[in-house]
Amino acid sequence: MKPLYEKYRPMTWDVVAGQDKVINSLLTLRDRSGFGGRAIWLTGLSGTGKSTIARLIAADVAEADFVTELDAETLTPNMVQDIEAESRYSAFGKGGRVYIVNEAHGLKWRTVRQLLVTLERVPAHVVWIFTTTVDGQETFEGCEDSGPLMSRCLVYHLARRGVADAMATRLKTGASEQGLDGRDIKDYVRLLYDCKLNMRAAWQRIEAGEMLP
């Protein structure tokens, strides 16, 4: 069986908890011109939905076989060049290709330099998505200024205020479905704050039985 944080990971836009502003902005972008041909930067606290939102964008654009997740620290300039060469060709099914770069604040300066070139010419069927837990990132390792890279991305800051009630409702519903619920909604709000709004960590504590009577 999947752990609860995977079982209850949102598979559709309408069940993402607490990020209405970002979701509405992204859906407006999708409906107006589509996600393709762009780089998208998602920043926020750990466990607030960056990976979920990245995967929802990817699902709109590409089949699962053409979604590649990468770790920023191990991404090299040569790998970026290889991806650019590969992405010139549309894929099967939905036609798109998506490259998700996780922990983007770990990008090395040589990789950033290559990305500056690559992101200037993203094909219409391709999306680059960068996720990071570092809010307002100003510099990368060995790189004096992140401005040139950030200016090539559409930047979305995931909310950290006013999100606990929606997230707590999601947790309580899931816990009830799993026979793990025995607490008031305020206890789920408290759990979230104990977990620093990290849904993944909250699901783990629920699965361990913390919210039983």
PDB file of C-alpha atoms in Angstrom:
ATOM      1  CA  MET A   1       0.000   0.000   0.000  1.00  0.00           C
ATOM      2  CA  LYS A   2       1.089   3.549  -0.684  1.00  0.00           C
ATOM      3  CA  PRO A   3       1.826   5.801   2.301  1.00  0.00           C
ATOM      4  CA  LEU A   4      -1.022   8.212   3.011  1.00  0.00           C
ATOM      5  CA  TYR A   5       0.854  11.251   1.714  1.00  0.00           C
ATOM      6  CA  GLU A   6       1.026   9.559  -1.697  1.00  0.00           C
ATOM      7  CA  LYS A   7      -2.463   8.065  -1.530  1.00  0.00           C
ATOM      8  CA  TYR A   8      -3.916  11.519  -0.885  1.00  0.00           C
ATOM      9  CA  ARG A   9      -1.651  13.507  -3.201  1.00  0.00           C
ATOM     10  CA  PRO A  10      -4.067  15.570  -5.346  1.00  0.00           C
ATOM     11  CA  MET A  11      -4.517  14.165  -8.839  1.00  0.00           C
ATOM     12  CA  THR A  12      -6.712  17.039 -10.054  1.00  0.00           C
ATOM     13  CA  TRP A  13      -6.478  20.797  -9.674  1.00  0.00           C
ATOM     14  CA  ASP A  14      -9.675  21.159  -7.665  1.00  0.00           C
ATOM     15  CA  VAL A  15      -8.456  19.206  -4.644  1.00  0.00           C
ATOM     16  CA  VAL A  16      -5.178  21.075  -4.039  1.00  0.00           C
ATOM     17  CA  ALA A  17      -5.661  22.495  -0.532  1.00  0.00           C
ATOM     18  CA  GLY A  18      -4.847  26.075   0.443  1.00  0.00           C
ATOM     19  CA  GLN A  19      -3.251  27.340  -2.778  1.00  0.00           C
ATOM     20  CA  ASP A  20      -6.242  28.885  -4.539  1.00  0.00           C
ATOM     21  CA  LYS A  21      -4.426  31.999  -5.771  1.00  0.00           C
ATOM     22  CA  VAL A  22      -1.590  30.076  -7.413  1.00  0.00           C
ATOM     23  CA  ILE A  23      -3.966  27.483  -8.861  1.00  0.00           C
ATOM     24  CA  ASN A  24      -6.252  30.155 -10.328  1.00  0.00           C
ATOM     25  CA  SER A  25      -3.273  31.952 -11.870  1.00  0.00           C
ATOM     26  CA  LEU A  26      -1.931  28.752 -13.403  1.00  0.00           C
ATOM     27  CA  LEU A  27      -5.304  27.696 -14.801  1.00  0.00           C
ATOM     28  CA  THR A  28      -5.771  31.160 -16.294  1.00  0.00           C
ATOM     29  CA  LEU A  29      -2.379  30.780 -17.981  1.00  0.00           C
ATOM     30  CA  ARG A  30      -3.289  27.314 -19.230  1.00  0.00           C
ATOM     31  CA  ASP A  31      -6.642  28.395 -20.622  1.00  0.00           C
ATOM     32  CA  ARG A  32      -5.277  31.593 -22.164  1.00  0.00           C
ATOM     33  CA  SER A  33      -2.170  30.319 -23.909  1.00  0.00           C
ATOM     34  CA  GLY A  34      -1.133  26.956 -22.489  1.00  0.00           C
ATOM     35  CA  PHE A  35       1.876  25.952 -20.408  1.00  0.00           C
ATOM     36  CA  GLY A  36       4.071  25.038 -23.377  1.00  0.00           C
ATOM     37  CA  GLY A  37       7.150  27.009 -24.382  1.00  0.00           C
ATOM     38  CA  ARG A  38       7.720  28.284 -20.854  1.00  0.00           C
ATOM     39  CA  ALA A  39       9.775  27.886 -17.703  1.00  0.00           C
ATOM     40  CA  ILE A  40       7.834  27.935 -14.421  1.00  0.00           C
ATOM     41  CA  TRP A  41       9.365  28.555 -10.996  1.00  0.00           C
ATOM     42  CA  LEU A  42       7.492  27.263  -7.906  1.00  0.00           C
ATOM     43  CA  THR A  43       8.703  28.298  -4.474  1.00  0.00           C
ATOM     44  CA  GLY A  44       7.283  27.619  -1.022  1.00  0.00           C
ATOM     45  CA  LEU A  45       7.582  25.774   2.262  1.00  0.00           C
ATOM     46  CA  SER A  46       8.303  22.059   2.178  1.00  0.00           C
ATOM     47  CA  GLY A  47       5.134  19.992   1.880  1.00  0.00           C
ATOM     48  CA  THR A  48       2.846  22.820   0.735  1.00  0.00           C
ATOM     49  CA  GLY A  49       2.295  21.473  -2.777  1.00  0.00           C
ATOM     50  CA  LYS A  50       5.194  22.352  -5.085  1.00  0.00           C
ATOM     51  CA  SER A  51       5.731  18.815  -6.381  1.00  0.00           C
ATOM     52  CA  THR A  52       1.991  18.208  -6.635  1.00  0.00           C
ATOM     53  CA  ILE A  53       1.448  21.359  -8.691  1.00  0.00           C
ATOM     54  CA  ALA A  54       4.476  20.580 -10.866  1.00  0.00           C
ATOM     55  CA  ARG A  55       3.057  17.132 -11.631  1.00  0.00           C
ATOM     56  CA  LEU A  56      -0.400  18.551 -12.400  1.00  0.00           C
ATOM     57  CA  ILE A  57       1.168  20.945 -14.903  1.00  0.00           C
ATOM     58  CA  ALA A  58       3.112  18.032 -16.358  1.00  0.00           C
ATOM     59  CA  ALA A  59      -0.013  15.898 -16.674  1.00  0.00           C
ATOM     60  CA  ASP A  60      -1.678  18.644 -18.713  1.00  0.00           C
ATOM     61  CA  VAL A  61       1.231  18.773 -21.132  1.00  0.00           C
ATOM     62  CA  ALA A  62       2.777  15.321 -21.491  1.00  0.00           C
ATOM     63  CA  GLU A  63       2.295  11.602 -21.063  1.00  0.00           C
ATOM     64  CA  ALA A  64       3.988  10.163 -17.953  1.00  0.00           C
ATOM     65  CA  ASP A  65       6.804   8.620 -20.011  1.00  0.00           C
ATOM     66  CA  PHE A  66       7.833  12.094 -21.185  1.00  0.00           C
ATOM     67  CA  VAL A  67       7.997  13.749 -17.771  1.00  0.00           C
ATOM     68  CA  THR A  68      11.540  13.821 -16.387  1.00  0.00           C
ATOM     69  CA  GLU A  69      12.375  14.789 -12.801  1.00  0.00           C
ATOM     70  CA  LEU A  70      15.902  16.023 -12.137  1.00  0.00           C
ATOM     71  CA  ASP A  71      17.893  16.992  -9.056  1.00  0.00           C
ATOM     72  CA  ALA A  72      19.370  20.473  -9.344  1.00  0.00           C
ATOM     73  CA  GLU A  73      22.668  19.614  -7.650  1.00  0.00           C
ATOM     74  CA  THR A  74      23.457  16.856 -10.148  1.00  0.00           C
ATOM     75  CA  LEU A  75      22.224  18.717 -13.239  1.00  0.00           C
ATOM     76  CA  THR A  76      25.186  19.615 -15.449  1.00  0.00           C
ATOM     77  CA  PRO A  77      25.570  21.897 -18.485  1.00  0.00           C
ATOM     78  CA  ASN A  78      26.035  18.827 -20.715  1.00  0.00           C
ATOM     79  CA  MET A  79      22.797  17.334 -19.406  1.00  0.00           C
ATOM     80  CA  VAL A  80      20.959  20.573 -20.170  1.00  0.00           C
ATOM     81  CA  GLN A  81      22.375  20.522 -23.706  1.00  0.00           C
ATOM     82  CA  ASP A  82      21.294  16.896 -24.153  1.00  0.00           C
ATOM     83  CA  ILE A  83      17.789  17.743 -22.916  1.00  0.00           C
ATOM     84  CA  GLU A  84      17.578  20.643 -25.314  1.00  0.00           C
ATOM     85  CA  ALA A  85      18.558  18.399 -28.218  1.00  0.00           C
ATOM     86  CA  GLU A  86      16.041  15.743 -27.167  1.00  0.00           C
ATOM     87  CA  SER A  87      13.231  18.224 -26.649  1.00  0.00           C
ATOM     88  CA  ARG A  88      13.322  19.517 -30.207  1.00  0.00           C
ATOM     89  CA  TYR A  89      11.071  16.615 -31.099  1.00  0.00           C
ATOM     90  CA  SER A  90       7.504  16.348 -29.857  1.00  0.00           C
ATOM     91  CA  ALA A  91       6.509  13.201 -27.978  1.00  0.00           C
ATOM     92  CA  PHE A  92       3.736  10.678 -28.444  1.00  0.00           C
ATOM     93  CA  GLY A  93       0.239  11.101 -27.065  1.00  0.00           C
ATOM     94  CA  LYS A  94      -0.212  14.632 -25.771  1.00  0.00           C
ATOM     95  CA  GLY A  95       2.904  15.680 -27.645  1.00  0.00           C
ATOM     96  CA  GLY A  96       4.639  17.514 -24.840  1.00  0.00           C
ATOM     97  CA  ARG A  97       7.786  17.037 -22.795  1.00  0.00           C
ATOM     98  CA  VAL A  98       8.245  18.278 -19.226  1.00  0.00           C
ATOM     99  CA  TYR A  99      11.451  18.657 -17.206  1.00  0.00           C
ATOM    100  CA  ILE A 100      11.031  19.175 -13.456  1.00  0.00           C
ATOM    101  CA  VAL A 101      14.129  20.423 -11.632  1.00  0.00           C
ATOM    102  CA  ASN A 102      13.767  19.852  -7.890  1.00  0.00           C
ATOM    103  CA  GLU A 103      15.597  21.844  -5.167  1.00  0.00           C
ATOM    104  CA  ALA A 104      16.442  24.467  -7.765  1.00  0.00           C
ATOM    105  CA  HIS A 105      18.411  26.616  -5.317  1.00  0.00           C
ATOM    106  CA  GLY A 106      21.100  23.919  -5.628  1.00  0.00           C
ATOM    107  CA  LEU A 107      21.841  24.734  -9.290  1.00  0.00           C
ATOM    108  CA  LYS A 108      25.534  25.289  -9.980  1.00  0.00           C
ATOM    109  CA  TRP A 109      26.622  28.454 -11.741  1.00  0.00           C
ATOM    110  CA  ARG A 110      27.838  26.683 -14.888  1.00  0.00           C
ATOM    111  CA  THR A 111      24.468  24.952 -15.197  1.00  0.00           C
ATOM    112  CA  VAL A 112      22.704  28.288 -14.685  1.00  0.00           C
ATOM    113  CA  ARG A 113      24.746  29.779 -17.523  1.00  0.00           C
ATOM    114  CA  GLN A 114      23.652  26.981 -19.852  1.00  0.00           C
ATOM    115  CA  LEU A 115      20.041  27.333 -18.738  1.00  0.00           C
ATOM    116  CA  LEU A 116      20.131  31.034 -19.617  1.00  0.00           C
ATOM    117  CA  VAL A 117      20.666  29.991 -23.222  1.00  0.00           C
ATOM    118  CA  THR A 118      18.312  27.010 -23.216  1.00  0.00           C
ATOM    119  CA  LEU A 119      15.385  28.849 -21.656  1.00  0.00           C
ATOM    120  CA  GLU A 120      15.554  31.527 -24.342  1.00  0.00           C
ATOM    121  CA  ARG A 121      14.402  28.984 -26.922  1.00  0.00           C
ATOM    122  CA  VAL A 122      12.029  26.536 -25.230  1.00  0.00           C
ATOM    123  CA  PRO A 123       9.954  24.750 -27.907  1.00  0.00           C
ATOM    124  CA  ALA A 124       6.191  25.268 -27.787  1.00  0.00           C
ATOM    125  CA  HIS A 125       5.595  21.664 -26.658  1.00  0.00           C
ATOM    126  CA  VAL A 126       8.117  21.788 -23.782  1.00  0.00           C
ATOM    127  CA  VAL A 127       7.836  23.050 -20.192  1.00  0.00           C
ATOM    128  CA  TRP A 128      10.641  23.463 -17.680  1.00  0.00           C
ATOM    129  CA  ILE A 129       9.502  23.535 -14.027  1.00  0.00           C
ATOM    130  CA  PHE A 130      11.795  24.522 -11.156  1.00  0.00           C
ATOM    131  CA  THR A 131      10.810  23.863  -7.529  1.00  0.00           C
ATOM    132  CA  THR A 132      12.551  25.157  -4.428  1.00  0.00           C
ATOM    133  CA  THR A 133      11.913  25.511  -0.716  1.00  0.00           C
ATOM    134  CA  VAL A 134      13.987  28.688  -0.594  1.00  0.00           C
ATOM    135  CA  ASP A 135      11.586  31.614  -0.812  1.00  0.00           C
ATOM    136  CA  GLY A 136      12.962  34.748  -2.449  1.00  0.00           C
ATOM    137  CA  GLN A 137      16.166  33.017  -3.539  1.00  0.00           C
ATOM    138  CA  GLU A 138      18.743  35.653  -4.471  1.00  0.00           C
ATOM    139  CA  THR A 139      21.830  33.647  -5.282  1.00  0.00           C
ATOM    140  CA  PHE A 140      22.778  30.147  -6.277  1.00  0.00           C
ATOM    141  CA  GLU A 141      25.940  28.395  -5.233  1.00  0.00           C
ATOM    142  CA  GLY A 142      28.845  30.234  -6.850  1.00  0.00           C
ATOM    143  CA  CYS A 143      26.456  32.484  -8.801  1.00  0.00           C
ATOM    144  CA  GLU A 144      26.346  36.178  -7.908  1.00  0.00           C
ATOM    145  CA  ASP A 145      22.897  36.969  -9.276  1.00  0.00           C
ATOM    146  CA  SER A 146      19.885  34.738  -9.890  1.00  0.00           C
ATOM    147  CA  GLY A 147      18.023  37.577 -11.629  1.00  0.00           C
ATOM    148  CA  PRO A 148      18.832  36.553 -15.221  1.00  0.00           C
ATOM    149  CA  LEU A 149      17.528  33.006 -14.654  1.00  0.00           C
ATOM    150  CA  MET A 150      14.474  34.111 -12.711  1.00  0.00           C
ATOM    151  CA  SER A 151      13.598  36.631 -15.421  1.00  0.00           C
ATOM    152  CA  ARG A 152      13.229  33.731 -17.848  1.00  0.00           C
ATOM    153  CA  CYS A 153      10.639  32.038 -15.606  1.00  0.00           C
ATOM    154  CA  LEU A 154       7.076  32.648 -14.543  1.00  0.00           C
ATOM    155  CA  VAL A 155       7.427  32.765 -10.756  1.00  0.00           C
ATOM    156  CA  TYR A 156       4.739  31.495  -8.379  1.00  0.00           C
ATOM    157  CA  HIS A 157       5.061  31.764  -4.582  1.00  0.00           C
ATOM    158  CA  LEU A 158       2.963  29.194  -2.738  1.00  0.00           C
ATOM    159  CA  ALA A 159       0.970  30.653   0.140  1.00  0.00           C
ATOM    160  CA  ARG A 160       1.997  30.103   3.722  1.00  0.00           C
ATOM    161  CA  ARG A 161      -0.685  32.214   5.396  1.00  0.00           C
ATOM    162  CA  GLY A 162      -4.375  31.408   5.572  1.00  0.00           C
ATOM    163  CA  VAL A 163      -3.860  27.850   4.330  1.00  0.00           C
ATOM    164  CA  ALA A 164      -4.148  25.794   7.518  1.00  0.00           C
ATOM    165  CA  ASP A 165      -7.947  25.472   7.626  1.00  0.00           C
ATOM    166  CA  ALA A 166      -8.218  24.089   4.081  1.00  0.00           C
ATOM    167  CA  MET A 167      -5.283  21.753   4.625  1.00  0.00           C
ATOM    168  CA  ALA A 168      -6.670  20.564   7.974  1.00  0.00           C
ATOM    169  CA  THR A 169     -10.033  19.748   6.386  1.00  0.00           C
ATOM    170  CA  ARG A 170      -8.250  17.667   3.757  1.00  0.00           C
ATOM    171  CA  LEU A 171      -6.314  15.808   6.460  1.00  0.00           C
ATOM    172  CA  LYS A 172      -9.372  15.121   8.622  1.00  0.00           C
ATOM    173  CA  THR A 173     -11.356  13.810   5.638  1.00  0.00           C
ATOM    174  CA  GLY A 174      -8.581  11.410   4.695  1.00  0.00           C
ATOM    175  CA  ALA A 175      -8.008  10.302   8.270  1.00  0.00           C
ATOM    176  CA  SER A 176     -11.728   9.553   8.629  1.00  0.00           C
ATOM    177  CA  GLU A 177     -11.689   7.477   5.433  1.00  0.00           C
ATOM    178  CA  GLN A 178      -8.777   5.459   6.814  1.00  0.00           C
ATOM    179  CA  GLY A 179     -10.293   4.918  10.260  1.00  0.00           C
ATOM    180  CA  LEU A 180      -7.592   7.091  11.826  1.00  0.00           C
ATOM    181  CA  ASP A 181      -9.694  10.071  12.884  1.00  0.00           C
ATOM    182  CA  GLY A 182     -10.739  10.772  16.431  1.00  0.00           C
ATOM    183  CA  ARG A 183      -9.977  14.451  16.900  1.00  0.00           C
ATOM    184  CA  ASP A 184     -11.579  17.852  16.347  1.00  0.00           C
ATOM    185  CA  ILE A 185     -10.616  19.951  13.315  1.00  0.00           C
ATOM    186  CA  LYS A 186      -8.683  22.324  15.590  1.00  0.00           C
ATOM    187  CA  ASP A 187      -6.348  19.434  16.446  1.00  0.00           C
ATOM    188  CA  TYR A 188      -5.545  19.014  12.768  1.00  0.00           C
ATOM    189  CA  VAL A 189      -4.777  22.718  12.506  1.00  0.00           C
ATOM    190  CA  ARG A 190      -2.454  22.372  15.496  1.00  0.00           C
ATOM    191  CA  LEU A 191      -0.837  19.312  13.905  1.00  0.00           C
ATOM    192  CA  LEU A 192      -0.160  21.298  10.743  1.00  0.00           C
ATOM    193  CA  TYR A 193       1.516  24.102  12.646  1.00  0.00           C
ATOM    194  CA  ASP A 194       3.576  21.541  14.557  1.00  0.00           C
ATOM    195  CA  CYS A 195       4.649  20.232  11.132  1.00  0.00           C
ATOM    196  CA  LYS A 196       5.340  23.753   9.812  1.00  0.00           C
ATOM    197  CA  LEU A 197       2.482  23.351   7.298  1.00  0.00           C
ATOM    198  CA  ASN A 198       4.164  20.312   5.777  1.00  0.00           C
ATOM    199  CA  MET A 199       1.313  18.092   4.558  1.00  0.00           C
ATOM    200  CA  ARG A 200       3.663  15.166   3.979  1.00  0.00           C
ATOM    201  CA  ALA A 201       4.839  15.245   7.592  1.00  0.00           C
ATOM    202  CA  ALA A 202       1.255  15.617   8.855  1.00  0.00           C
ATOM    203  CA  TRP A 203       0.082  12.586   6.869  1.00  0.00           C
ATOM    204  CA  GLN A 204       2.947  10.551   8.326  1.00  0.00           C
ATOM    205  CA  ARG A 205       1.902  11.430  11.866  1.00  0.00           C
ATOM    206  CA  ILE A 206      -1.729  10.600  11.086  1.00  0.00           C
ATOM    207  CA  GLU A 207      -0.676   7.242   9.653  1.00  0.00           C
ATOM    208  CA  ALA A 208       1.298   6.607  12.857  1.00  0.00           C
ATOM    209  CA  GLY A 209      -2.004   6.935  14.742  1.00  0.00           C
ATOM    210  CA  GLU A 210      -1.484  10.333  16.348  1.00  0.00           C
ATOM    211  CA  MET A 211      -5.034  11.539  15.624  1.00  0.00           C
ATOM    212  CA  LEU A 212      -6.814   8.512  17.073  1.00  0.00           C
ATOM    213  CA  PRO A 213      -8.950   9.115  20.200  1.00  0.00           C
TER     214      PRO A 213
END
